[in-house]
């Protein structure tokens, strides 16, 4: 894919900014252009000259828009004759059938979800290396897609037999909900009397350490703390301390119930913990 000459993006949010920087680094000789998702005939200047979509000849077209907009954008694109070799959308929740309005076009179609947290900052290949990319292609084209993403050192998973909703829920739990857990833990630490700086340091270092332990062994092996020990007295103190924060308490009890089963294989200790956490 080193002969990739023109790359087009529709969308201008965090995903488009991050991916366009990644493609720019990986394909430095390629012309990259970004169009507004609100009107694909009104181009935005990026690294190339402004060109209306109807006149744009791209090798790769990436739809970096919200899930709810993908089908609409695909229908708009279907009104033009596309010269793209490949058109992809980047939703984790939708399959390649979201691009079905383009099925009559002479190009490959794929759903390509990079399981990566795009914050809007430029993404470098060193940042992206090792990230999982979940791919579903309407007409195969596996070698073509593997070649396209090979400069990124990503892990491609071809997902024709994967439930997209469950896969995406897992991704959200591992990324977005982790942010919520961090926020709740830092708030709780500050309520204990810690400064914001110390609370952030506590939570960030613990999360990083735990993730490293999971990566080097497994979730079960990485588990420590009162649930692992079956320390009823300590857990009772935690629950009492969280009485005034019902939403955080619900998170604590739900996750504690899950890890009690992981730690104790549904034995008597797990049952005792479930009964305590259900109160």
PDB file of C-alpha atoms in Angstrom:
ATOM      1  CA  UNK A   1       0.000   0.000   0.000  1.00  0.00           C
ATOM      2  CA  UNK A   2       2.997   2.307  -0.276  1.00  0.00           C
ATOM      3  CA  UNK A   3       1.473   3.581  -3.541  1.00  0.00           C
ATOM      4  CA  UNK A   4      -1.469   5.076  -1.638  1.00  0.00           C
ATOM      5  CA  UNK A   5      -1.690   8.575  -3.121  1.00  0.00           C
ATOM      6  CA  UNK A   6      -4.926  10.154  -1.909  1.00  0.00           C
ATOM      7  CA  UNK A   7      -6.783   9.681   1.379  1.00  0.00           C
ATOM      8  CA  UNK A   8     -10.107  11.349   2.119  1.00  0.00           C
ATOM      9  CA  UNK A   9     -11.835  11.789   5.482  1.00  0.00           C
ATOM     10  CA  UNK A  10     -15.449  12.756   6.059  1.00  0.00           C
ATOM     11  CA  UNK A  11     -15.705  14.121   9.592  1.00  0.00           C
ATOM     12  CA  UNK A  12     -13.627  16.554  11.590  1.00  0.00           C
ATOM     13  CA  UNK A  13     -13.893  15.310  15.179  1.00  0.00           C
ATOM     14  CA  UNK A  14     -11.402  13.622  17.482  1.00  0.00           C
ATOM     15  CA  UNK A  15     -11.327  10.405  15.469  1.00  0.00           C
ATOM     16  CA  UNK A  16     -10.662  12.190  12.165  1.00  0.00           C
ATOM     17  CA  UNK A  17      -7.911  14.337  13.694  1.00  0.00           C
ATOM     18  CA  UNK A  18      -6.192  11.372  15.301  1.00  0.00           C
ATOM     19  CA  UNK A  19      -6.458   9.023  12.327  1.00  0.00           C
ATOM     20  CA  UNK A  20      -5.472  11.645   9.763  1.00  0.00           C
ATOM     21  CA  UNK A  21      -2.252  12.328  11.685  1.00  0.00           C
ATOM     22  CA  UNK A  22      -1.578   8.587  11.861  1.00  0.00           C
ATOM     23  CA  UNK A  23      -2.111   8.136   8.120  1.00  0.00           C
ATOM     24  CA  UNK A  24      -0.044  11.244   7.371  1.00  0.00           C
ATOM     25  CA  UNK A  25       2.921   9.793   9.277  1.00  0.00           C
ATOM     26  CA  UNK A  26       2.498   6.330   7.763  1.00  0.00           C
ATOM     27  CA  UNK A  27       1.888   7.525   4.192  1.00  0.00           C
ATOM     28  CA  UNK A  28       3.853  10.803   4.009  1.00  0.00           C
ATOM     29  CA  UNK A  29       3.551  11.078   0.232  1.00  0.00           C
ATOM     30  CA  UNK A  30      -0.222  10.740   0.234  1.00  0.00           C
ATOM     31  CA  UNK A  31      -2.494  13.743  -0.179  1.00  0.00           C
ATOM     32  CA  UNK A  32      -4.926  13.920   2.748  1.00  0.00           C
ATOM     33  CA  UNK A  33      -8.167  15.855   2.598  1.00  0.00           C
ATOM     34  CA  UNK A  34     -10.984  16.273   5.115  1.00  0.00           C
ATOM     35  CA  UNK A  35     -14.603  17.184   4.368  1.00  0.00           C
ATOM     36  CA  UNK A  36     -17.257  18.390   6.771  1.00  0.00           C
ATOM     37  CA  UNK A  37     -19.766  15.700   7.695  1.00  0.00           C
ATOM     38  CA  UNK A  38     -22.598  18.250   7.532  1.00  0.00           C
ATOM     39  CA  UNK A  39     -22.194  18.861   3.812  1.00  0.00           C
ATOM     40  CA  UNK A  40     -19.884  16.613   1.840  1.00  0.00           C
ATOM     41  CA  UNK A  41     -19.813  19.119  -1.010  1.00  0.00           C
ATOM     42  CA  UNK A  42     -18.212  21.765   1.242  1.00  0.00           C
ATOM     43  CA  UNK A  43     -14.614  20.694   1.746  1.00  0.00           C
ATOM     44  CA  UNK A  44     -12.365  21.778   4.594  1.00  0.00           C
ATOM     45  CA  UNK A  45      -8.760  22.525   3.818  1.00  0.00           C
ATOM     46  CA  UNK A  46      -6.390  20.227   5.683  1.00  0.00           C
ATOM     47  CA  UNK A  47      -3.127  19.166   4.056  1.00  0.00           C
ATOM     48  CA  UNK A  48      -4.267  19.658   0.492  1.00  0.00           C
ATOM     49  CA  UNK A  49      -6.170  21.997  -1.793  1.00  0.00           C
ATOM     50  CA  UNK A  50      -9.933  22.314  -1.485  1.00  0.00           C
ATOM     51  CA  UNK A  51     -11.791  20.023  -3.858  1.00  0.00           C
ATOM     52  CA  UNK A  52     -15.540  19.313  -3.986  1.00  0.00           C
ATOM     53  CA  UNK A  53     -16.357  15.694  -3.170  1.00  0.00           C
ATOM     54  CA  UNK A  54     -17.857  15.161  -6.607  1.00  0.00           C
ATOM     55  CA  UNK A  55     -14.433  15.941  -8.146  1.00  0.00           C
ATOM     56  CA  UNK A  56     -12.287  14.115  -5.595  1.00  0.00           C
ATOM     57  CA  UNK A  57     -10.397  11.051  -6.763  1.00  0.00           C
ATOM     58  CA  UNK A  58      -9.219   9.180  -3.650  1.00  0.00           C
ATOM     59  CA  UNK A  59      -7.725   5.751  -3.090  1.00  0.00           C
ATOM     60  CA  UNK A  60      -9.121   5.476   0.426  1.00  0.00           C
ATOM     61  CA  UNK A  61     -12.208   7.197   1.859  1.00  0.00           C
ATOM     62  CA  UNK A  62     -12.756   7.068   5.637  1.00  0.00           C
ATOM     63  CA  UNK A  63     -16.112   7.943   7.197  1.00  0.00           C
ATOM     64  CA  UNK A  64     -15.154   9.280  10.634  1.00  0.00           C
ATOM     65  CA  UNK A  65     -18.654  10.349  11.660  1.00  0.00           C
ATOM     66  CA  UNK A  66     -21.143   9.432  14.382  1.00  0.00           C
ATOM     67  CA  UNK A  67     -22.879   6.063  14.073  1.00  0.00           C
ATOM     68  CA  UNK A  68     -26.216   7.759  13.418  1.00  0.00           C
ATOM     69  CA  UNK A  69     -24.765   9.610  10.405  1.00  0.00           C
ATOM     70  CA  UNK A  70     -23.016   6.752   8.583  1.00  0.00           C
ATOM     71  CA  UNK A  71     -25.993   5.534   6.538  1.00  0.00           C
ATOM     72  CA  UNK A  72     -26.966   9.098   5.613  1.00  0.00           C
ATOM     73  CA  UNK A  73     -23.446   9.950   4.447  1.00  0.00           C
ATOM     74  CA  UNK A  74     -23.291   6.678   2.502  1.00  0.00           C
ATOM     75  CA  UNK A  75     -26.529   7.597   0.718  1.00  0.00           C
ATOM     76  CA  UNK A  76     -25.114  11.022  -0.160  1.00  0.00           C
ATOM     77  CA  UNK A  77     -21.948   9.431  -1.499  1.00  0.00           C
ATOM     78  CA  UNK A  78     -23.983   6.965  -3.558  1.00  0.00           C
ATOM     79  CA  UNK A  79     -25.192   9.920  -5.635  1.00  0.00           C
ATOM     80  CA  UNK A  80     -21.629  10.263  -6.999  1.00  0.00           C
ATOM     81  CA  UNK A  81     -19.420   7.862  -8.907  1.00  0.00           C
ATOM     82  CA  UNK A  82     -16.596   7.093  -6.508  1.00  0.00           C
ATOM     83  CA  UNK A  83     -13.112   6.232  -7.698  1.00  0.00           C
ATOM     84  CA  UNK A  84     -12.010   5.031  -4.267  1.00  0.00           C
ATOM     85  CA  UNK A  85     -10.410   1.604  -3.988  1.00  0.00           C
ATOM     86  CA  UNK A  86     -11.747   1.281  -0.447  1.00  0.00           C
ATOM     87  CA  UNK A  87     -14.465   3.017   1.616  1.00  0.00           C
ATOM     88  CA  UNK A  88     -14.567   2.336   5.349  1.00  0.00           C
ATOM     89  CA  UNK A  89     -16.492   3.521   8.371  1.00  0.00           C
ATOM     90  CA  UNK A  90     -14.994   3.451  11.862  1.00  0.00           C
ATOM     91  CA  UNK A  91     -17.940   2.476  14.062  1.00  0.00           C
ATOM     92  CA  UNK A  92     -17.443  -0.322  16.552  1.00  0.00           C
ATOM     93  CA  UNK A  93     -21.177  -0.853  16.910  1.00  0.00           C
ATOM     94  CA  UNK A  94     -22.164  -1.135  13.230  1.00  0.00           C
ATOM     95  CA  UNK A  95     -21.157  -3.683  10.641  1.00  0.00           C
ATOM     96  CA  UNK A  96     -20.192  -3.191   7.028  1.00  0.00           C
ATOM     97  CA  UNK A  97     -23.872  -3.376   6.033  1.00  0.00           C
ATOM     98  CA  UNK A  98     -24.141   0.264   7.167  1.00  0.00           C
ATOM     99  CA  UNK A  99     -22.382   1.060   3.872  1.00  0.00           C
ATOM    100  CA  UNK A 100     -24.902  -0.906   1.790  1.00  0.00           C
ATOM    101  CA  UNK A 101     -25.980   2.193  -0.227  1.00  0.00           C
ATOM    102  CA  UNK A 102     -22.500   1.987  -1.795  1.00  0.00           C
ATOM    103  CA  UNK A 103     -22.742  -1.699  -2.714  1.00  0.00           C
ATOM    104  CA  UNK A 104     -23.142  -0.898  -6.418  1.00  0.00           C
ATOM    105  CA  UNK A 105     -19.950   1.195  -6.469  1.00  0.00           C
ATOM    106  CA  UNK A 106     -16.769  -0.374  -7.810  1.00  0.00           C
ATOM    107  CA  UNK A 107     -14.855  -0.293  -4.530  1.00  0.00           C
ATOM    108  CA  UNK A 108     -14.177  -2.435  -1.487  1.00  0.00           C
ATOM    109  CA  UNK A 109     -16.276  -1.705   1.605  1.00  0.00           C
ATOM    110  CA  UNK A 110     -15.310  -2.368   5.213  1.00  0.00           C
ATOM    111  CA  UNK A 111     -16.162  -1.569   8.816  1.00  0.00           C
ATOM    112  CA  UNK A 112     -12.857  -0.813  10.534  1.00  0.00           C
ATOM    113  CA  UNK A 113     -12.982  -0.022  14.242  1.00  0.00           C
ATOM    114  CA  UNK A 114      -9.695   0.999  15.867  1.00  0.00           C
ATOM    115  CA  UNK A 115      -9.996   0.061  19.551  1.00  0.00           C
ATOM    116  CA  UNK A 116      -8.052   3.092  20.685  1.00  0.00           C
ATOM    117  CA  UNK A 117      -8.886   6.159  22.748  1.00  0.00           C
ATOM    118  CA  UNK A 118      -8.783   9.160  20.406  1.00  0.00           C
ATOM    119  CA  UNK A 119      -8.651  12.408  22.387  1.00  0.00           C
ATOM    120  CA  UNK A 120      -8.268  14.782  19.443  1.00  0.00           C
ATOM    121  CA  UNK A 121      -4.492  14.986  19.780  1.00  0.00           C
ATOM    122  CA  UNK A 122      -2.367  13.751  16.850  1.00  0.00           C
ATOM    123  CA  UNK A 123      -1.724  10.005  17.075  1.00  0.00           C
ATOM    124  CA  UNK A 124       1.718   8.635  16.235  1.00  0.00           C
ATOM    125  CA  UNK A 125       2.541   5.130  15.087  1.00  0.00           C
ATOM    126  CA  UNK A 126       4.439   4.515  18.323  1.00  0.00           C
ATOM    127  CA  UNK A 127       1.237   5.346  20.241  1.00  0.00           C
ATOM    128  CA  UNK A 128      -0.939   3.110  18.088  1.00  0.00           C
ATOM    129  CA  UNK A 129       1.385   0.097  17.887  1.00  0.00           C
ATOM    130  CA  UNK A 130      -0.263  -2.989  19.353  1.00  0.00           C
ATOM    131  CA  UNK A 131      -3.796  -1.553  19.247  1.00  0.00           C
ATOM    132  CA  UNK A 132      -6.577  -3.887  18.130  1.00  0.00           C
ATOM    133  CA  UNK A 133      -8.413  -3.042  14.907  1.00  0.00           C
ATOM    134  CA  UNK A 134     -11.678  -4.932  14.385  1.00  0.00           C
ATOM    135  CA  UNK A 135     -12.441  -5.367  10.675  1.00  0.00           C
ATOM    136  CA  UNK A 136     -15.487  -6.590   8.774  1.00  0.00           C
ATOM    137  CA  UNK A 137     -15.378  -6.506   4.985  1.00  0.00           C
ATOM    138  CA  UNK A 138     -18.330  -6.970   2.651  1.00  0.00           C
ATOM    139  CA  UNK A 139     -16.315  -8.626  -0.089  1.00  0.00           C
ATOM    140  CA  UNK A 140     -13.327 -10.063   1.701  1.00  0.00           C
ATOM    141  CA  UNK A 141     -10.214  -8.124   0.661  1.00  0.00           C
ATOM    142  CA  UNK A 142      -8.303  -9.321   3.734  1.00  0.00           C
ATOM    143  CA  UNK A 143      -4.813  -9.018   2.135  1.00  0.00           C
ATOM    144  CA  UNK A 144      -5.634  -5.488   0.946  1.00  0.00           C
ATOM    145  CA  UNK A 145      -6.726  -4.409   4.427  1.00  0.00           C
ATOM    146  CA  UNK A 146      -3.753  -6.098   6.097  1.00  0.00           C
ATOM    147  CA  UNK A 147      -1.392  -4.235   3.775  1.00  0.00           C
ATOM    148  CA  UNK A 148      -3.169  -0.934   4.443  1.00  0.00           C
ATOM    149  CA  UNK A 149      -2.723  -1.185   8.214  1.00  0.00           C
ATOM    150  CA  UNK A 150       0.677  -2.891   8.270  1.00  0.00           C
ATOM    151  CA  UNK A 151       2.614   0.388   8.879  1.00  0.00           C
ATOM    152  CA  UNK A 152       0.663   0.910  12.116  1.00  0.00           C
ATOM    153  CA  UNK A 153       1.848  -2.346  13.769  1.00  0.00           C
ATOM    154  CA  UNK A 154      -1.766  -2.910  14.854  1.00  0.00           C
ATOM    155  CA  UNK A 155      -3.460  -6.232  15.607  1.00  0.00           C
ATOM    156  CA  UNK A 156      -6.174  -6.819  13.005  1.00  0.00           C
ATOM    157  CA  UNK A 157      -9.123  -9.034  13.923  1.00  0.00           C
ATOM    158  CA  UNK A 158     -11.461 -10.002  11.089  1.00  0.00           C
ATOM    159  CA  UNK A 159     -14.838 -10.044  12.777  1.00  0.00           C
ATOM    160  CA  UNK A 160     -17.458 -11.501  10.434  1.00  0.00           C
ATOM    161  CA  UNK A 161     -18.609 -13.868  13.202  1.00  0.00           C
ATOM    162  CA  UNK A 162     -18.343 -11.435  16.129  1.00  0.00           C
ATOM    163  CA  UNK A 163     -21.399  -9.777  17.690  1.00  0.00           C
ATOM    164  CA  UNK A 164     -20.687  -6.096  17.063  1.00  0.00           C
ATOM    165  CA  UNK A 165     -22.883  -4.913  19.951  1.00  0.00           C
ATOM    166  CA  UNK A 166     -21.176  -7.171  22.494  1.00  0.00           C
ATOM    167  CA  UNK A 167     -17.736  -6.386  21.106  1.00  0.00           C
ATOM    168  CA  UNK A 168     -18.419  -2.653  21.304  1.00  0.00           C
ATOM    169  CA  UNK A 169     -19.868  -2.921  24.821  1.00  0.00           C
ATOM    170  CA  UNK A 170     -16.658  -4.680  25.884  1.00  0.00           C
ATOM    171  CA  UNK A 171     -14.601  -1.884  24.315  1.00  0.00           C
ATOM    172  CA  UNK A 172     -16.659   0.778  26.102  1.00  0.00           C
ATOM    173  CA  UNK A 173     -16.233  -1.006  29.434  1.00  0.00           C
ATOM    174  CA  UNK A 174     -12.469  -1.200  28.954  1.00  0.00           C
ATOM    175  CA  UNK A 175     -12.106   2.452  27.949  1.00  0.00           C
ATOM    176  CA  UNK A 176     -14.975   4.862  28.614  1.00  0.00           C
ATOM    177  CA  UNK A 177     -16.196   3.206  31.813  1.00  0.00           C
ATOM    178  CA  UNK A 178     -12.631   3.051  33.082  1.00  0.00           C
ATOM    179  CA  UNK A 179     -12.646   6.855  32.918  1.00  0.00           C
ATOM    180  CA  UNK A 180     -15.830   6.905  35.006  1.00  0.00           C
ATOM    181  CA  UNK A 181     -14.294   4.529  37.531  1.00  0.00           C
ATOM    182  CA  UNK A 182     -11.190   6.714  37.760  1.00  0.00           C
ATOM    183  CA  UNK A 183     -13.316   9.829  38.275  1.00  0.00           C
ATOM    184  CA  UNK A 184     -15.383   8.197  41.034  1.00  0.00           C
ATOM    185  CA  UNK A 185     -12.284   6.850  42.792  1.00  0.00           C
ATOM    186  CA  UNK A 186     -10.532  10.230  42.689  1.00  0.00           C
ATOM    187  CA  UNK A 187     -13.617  12.004  44.051  1.00  0.00           C
ATOM    188  CA  UNK A 188     -13.831   9.492  46.892  1.00  0.00           C
ATOM    189  CA  UNK A 189     -10.134   9.889  47.678  1.00  0.00           C
ATOM    190  CA  UNK A 190     -10.539  13.678  47.851  1.00  0.00           C
ATOM    191  CA  UNK A 191     -13.532  13.294  50.167  1.00  0.00           C
ATOM    192  CA  UNK A 192     -11.253  11.294  52.462  1.00  0.00           C
ATOM    193  CA  UNK A 193      -9.100  14.415  52.848  1.00  0.00           C
ATOM    194  CA  UNK A 194      -6.513  13.944  50.089  1.00  0.00           C
ATOM    195  CA  UNK A 195      -5.615  16.800  47.756  1.00  0.00           C
ATOM    196  CA  UNK A 196      -6.669  16.541  44.119  1.00  0.00           C
ATOM    197  CA  UNK A 197      -3.042  16.000  43.106  1.00  0.00           C
ATOM    198  CA  UNK A 198      -2.529  13.200  45.620  1.00  0.00           C
ATOM    199  CA  UNK A 199      -5.865  11.587  44.726  1.00  0.00           C
ATOM    200  CA  UNK A 200      -4.971  11.575  41.021  1.00  0.00           C
ATOM    201  CA  UNK A 201      -1.557  10.108  41.790  1.00  0.00           C
ATOM    202  CA  UNK A 202      -3.084   7.377  43.954  1.00  0.00           C
ATOM    203  CA  UNK A 203      -5.713   6.321  41.413  1.00  0.00           C
ATOM    204  CA  UNK A 204      -3.539   6.608  38.303  1.00  0.00           C
ATOM    205  CA  UNK A 205      -0.639   4.621  39.747  1.00  0.00           C
ATOM    206  CA  UNK A 206      -2.952   1.900  41.090  1.00  0.00           C
ATOM    207  CA  UNK A 207      -4.794   1.583  37.784  1.00  0.00           C
ATOM    208  CA  UNK A 208      -1.572   1.412  35.783  1.00  0.00           C
ATOM    209  CA  UNK A 209      -0.091  -1.158  38.168  1.00  0.00           C
ATOM    210  CA  UNK A 210      -3.242  -3.288  38.014  1.00  0.00           C
ATOM    211  CA  UNK A 211      -3.413  -3.149  34.206  1.00  0.00           C
ATOM    212  CA  UNK A 212       0.241  -4.173  34.002  1.00  0.00           C
ATOM    213  CA  UNK A 213      -0.474  -7.131  36.294  1.00  0.00           C
ATOM    214  CA  UNK A 214      -3.459  -8.181  34.166  1.00  0.00           C
ATOM    215  CA  UNK A 215      -1.361  -7.907  31.013  1.00  0.00           C
ATOM    216  CA  UNK A 216       1.501  -9.955  32.446  1.00  0.00           C
ATOM    217  CA  UNK A 217      -0.726 -12.698  33.910  1.00  0.00           C
ATOM    218  CA  UNK A 218      -4.554 -12.686  33.916  1.00  0.00           C
ATOM    219  CA  UNK A 219      -7.460 -10.889  35.567  1.00  0.00           C
ATOM    220  CA  UNK A 220      -7.813 -13.672  38.123  1.00  0.00           C
ATOM    221  CA  UNK A 221      -4.114 -13.700  38.989  1.00  0.00           C
ATOM    222  CA  UNK A 222      -4.015  -9.895  39.228  1.00  0.00           C
ATOM    223  CA  UNK A 223      -6.874  -9.720  41.729  1.00  0.00           C
ATOM    224  CA  UNK A 224      -5.944  -8.602  45.256  1.00  0.00           C
ATOM    225  CA  UNK A 225      -7.716  -6.841  48.134  1.00  0.00           C
ATOM    226  CA  UNK A 226     -10.625  -7.536  50.484  1.00  0.00           C
ATOM    227  CA  UNK A 227     -12.789  -9.414  47.963  1.00  0.00           C
ATOM    228  CA  UNK A 228      -9.904 -11.748  47.186  1.00  0.00           C
ATOM    229  CA  UNK A 229      -9.301 -12.294  50.913  1.00  0.00           C
ATOM    230  CA  UNK A 230     -12.994 -12.620  51.758  1.00  0.00           C
ATOM    231  CA  UNK A 231     -12.540  -9.792  54.283  1.00  0.00           C
ATOM    232  CA  UNK A 232     -16.161  -9.203  55.303  1.00  0.00           C
ATOM    233  CA  UNK A 233     -15.389  -6.622  58.015  1.00  0.00           C
ATOM    234  CA  UNK A 234     -13.479  -4.347  55.630  1.00  0.00           C
ATOM    235  CA  UNK A 235     -16.149  -4.570  52.937  1.00  0.00           C
ATOM    236  CA  UNK A 236     -18.834  -3.676  55.503  1.00  0.00           C
ATOM    237  CA  UNK A 237     -16.869  -0.528  56.382  1.00  0.00           C
ATOM    238  CA  UNK A 238     -16.630   0.392  52.698  1.00  0.00           C
ATOM    239  CA  UNK A 239     -20.368  -0.043  52.198  1.00  0.00           C
ATOM    240  CA  UNK A 240     -21.120   2.109  55.243  1.00  0.00           C
ATOM    241  CA  UNK A 241     -18.774   4.831  53.963  1.00  0.00           C
ATOM    242  CA  UNK A 242     -20.596   4.823  50.608  1.00  0.00           C
ATOM    243  CA  UNK A 243     -24.142   5.104  51.985  1.00  0.00           C
ATOM    244  CA  UNK A 244     -24.291   8.805  51.080  1.00  0.00           C
ATOM    245  CA  UNK A 245     -23.137   8.085  47.507  1.00  0.00           C
ATOM    246  CA  UNK A 246     -25.678   5.560  46.151  1.00  0.00           C
ATOM    247  CA  UNK A 247     -24.454   5.644  42.537  1.00  0.00           C
ATOM    248  CA  UNK A 248     -20.863   4.961  43.562  1.00  0.00           C
ATOM    249  CA  UNK A 249     -22.060   2.333  46.040  1.00  0.00           C
ATOM    250  CA  UNK A 250     -23.945   0.578  43.226  1.00  0.00           C
ATOM    251  CA  UNK A 251     -20.786   0.501  41.111  1.00  0.00           C
ATOM    252  CA  UNK A 252     -18.818  -0.848  44.086  1.00  0.00           C
ATOM    253  CA  UNK A 253     -21.333  -3.615  44.830  1.00  0.00           C
ATOM    254  CA  UNK A 254     -21.848  -4.614  41.174  1.00  0.00           C
ATOM    255  CA  UNK A 255     -18.145  -4.915  40.399  1.00  0.00           C
ATOM    256  CA  UNK A 256     -17.420  -6.546  43.757  1.00  0.00           C
ATOM    257  CA  UNK A 257     -20.058  -9.190  43.016  1.00  0.00           C
ATOM    258  CA  UNK A 258     -18.406  -9.930  39.672  1.00  0.00           C
ATOM    259  CA  UNK A 259     -14.913 -10.248  41.091  1.00  0.00           C
ATOM    260  CA  UNK A 260     -16.114 -12.322  44.068  1.00  0.00           C
ATOM    261  CA  UNK A 261     -17.190 -14.991  41.574  1.00  0.00           C
ATOM    262  CA  UNK A 262     -13.846 -14.653  39.801  1.00  0.00           C
ATOM    263  CA  UNK A 263     -11.922 -14.970  43.073  1.00  0.00           C
ATOM    264  CA  UNK A 264     -13.886 -17.730  44.775  1.00  0.00           C
ATOM    265  CA  UNK A 265     -15.412 -19.841  41.974  1.00  0.00           C
ATOM    266  CA  UNK A 266     -18.927 -19.635  43.424  1.00  0.00           C
ATOM    267  CA  UNK A 267     -17.932 -21.370  46.666  1.00  0.00           C
ATOM    268  CA  UNK A 268     -19.275 -20.576  50.160  1.00  0.00           C
ATOM    269  CA  UNK A 269     -17.163 -17.414  50.425  1.00  0.00           C
ATOM    270  CA  UNK A 270     -18.563 -16.126  47.130  1.00  0.00           C
ATOM    271  CA  UNK A 271     -22.094 -16.780  48.372  1.00  0.00           C
ATOM    272  CA  UNK A 272     -21.394 -14.942  51.632  1.00  0.00           C
ATOM    273  CA  UNK A 273     -19.993 -11.981  49.716  1.00  0.00           C
ATOM    274  CA  UNK A 274     -22.975 -11.901  47.337  1.00  0.00           C
ATOM    275  CA  UNK A 275     -25.388 -11.802  50.263  1.00  0.00           C
ATOM    276  CA  UNK A 276     -23.473  -8.940  51.878  1.00  0.00           C
ATOM    277  CA  UNK A 277     -23.238  -6.953  48.640  1.00  0.00           C
ATOM    278  CA  UNK A 278     -26.942  -7.426  47.875  1.00  0.00           C
ATOM    279  CA  UNK A 279     -28.054  -5.657  51.076  1.00  0.00           C
TER     280      UNK A 279
END
